[in-house]
Phi, psi and omega in degrees: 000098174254145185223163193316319197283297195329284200316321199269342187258020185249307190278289204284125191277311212180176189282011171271298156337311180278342167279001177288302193303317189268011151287322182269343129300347144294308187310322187080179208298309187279028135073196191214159164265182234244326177293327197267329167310322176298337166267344157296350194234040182297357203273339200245351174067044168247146185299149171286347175292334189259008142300300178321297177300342181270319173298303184318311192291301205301316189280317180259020135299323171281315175312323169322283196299307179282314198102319172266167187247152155307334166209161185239175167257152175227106187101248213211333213248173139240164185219155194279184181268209172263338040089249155322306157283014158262033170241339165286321177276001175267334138005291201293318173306347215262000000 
């Protein structure tokens, strides 16, 4: 039983991170490439390698704690894992 605050307050560092996380759950299965978060998150001045590099981090803090990781690559793109989107969707649902 995981709920949304836990996860974000385990993966996630700073609002960038969570904004990361609720961009790859806009996205849907077919994930994002690391250049189009960057121009969503122009606000914040990050690079897409220091996306990556923040996805990576996000996966192995959770992977510590949990075991699973947040997002995967599918390609070129990342897309979160199955993992994550049941736990945003039981949120939403709610």
């Amino acid at each position: 039983n995981f709920e949304q605050s836990l996860i974000e307050r385990v993966a996630c560092r700073d609002e960038v991170d969570c904004e990361i996380l609720q961009l790859l759950y806009e996205a849907g299965n077919p994930g994002l490439l690391p250049k189009d978060m960057q121009a969503r998150l122009e606000r914040f001045k990050v690079t897409r390698h220091q996306i990556s590099r923040r996805i990576l981090c996000m996966n192995k803090r959770l992977e510590k704690e949990f075991g699973e990781k947040a997002a995967e690559k599918r390609g070129w793109h990342w897309a979160l894992t199955s993992f994550i989107v049941e736990v945003w969707g039981e949120i939403k649902s709610k």
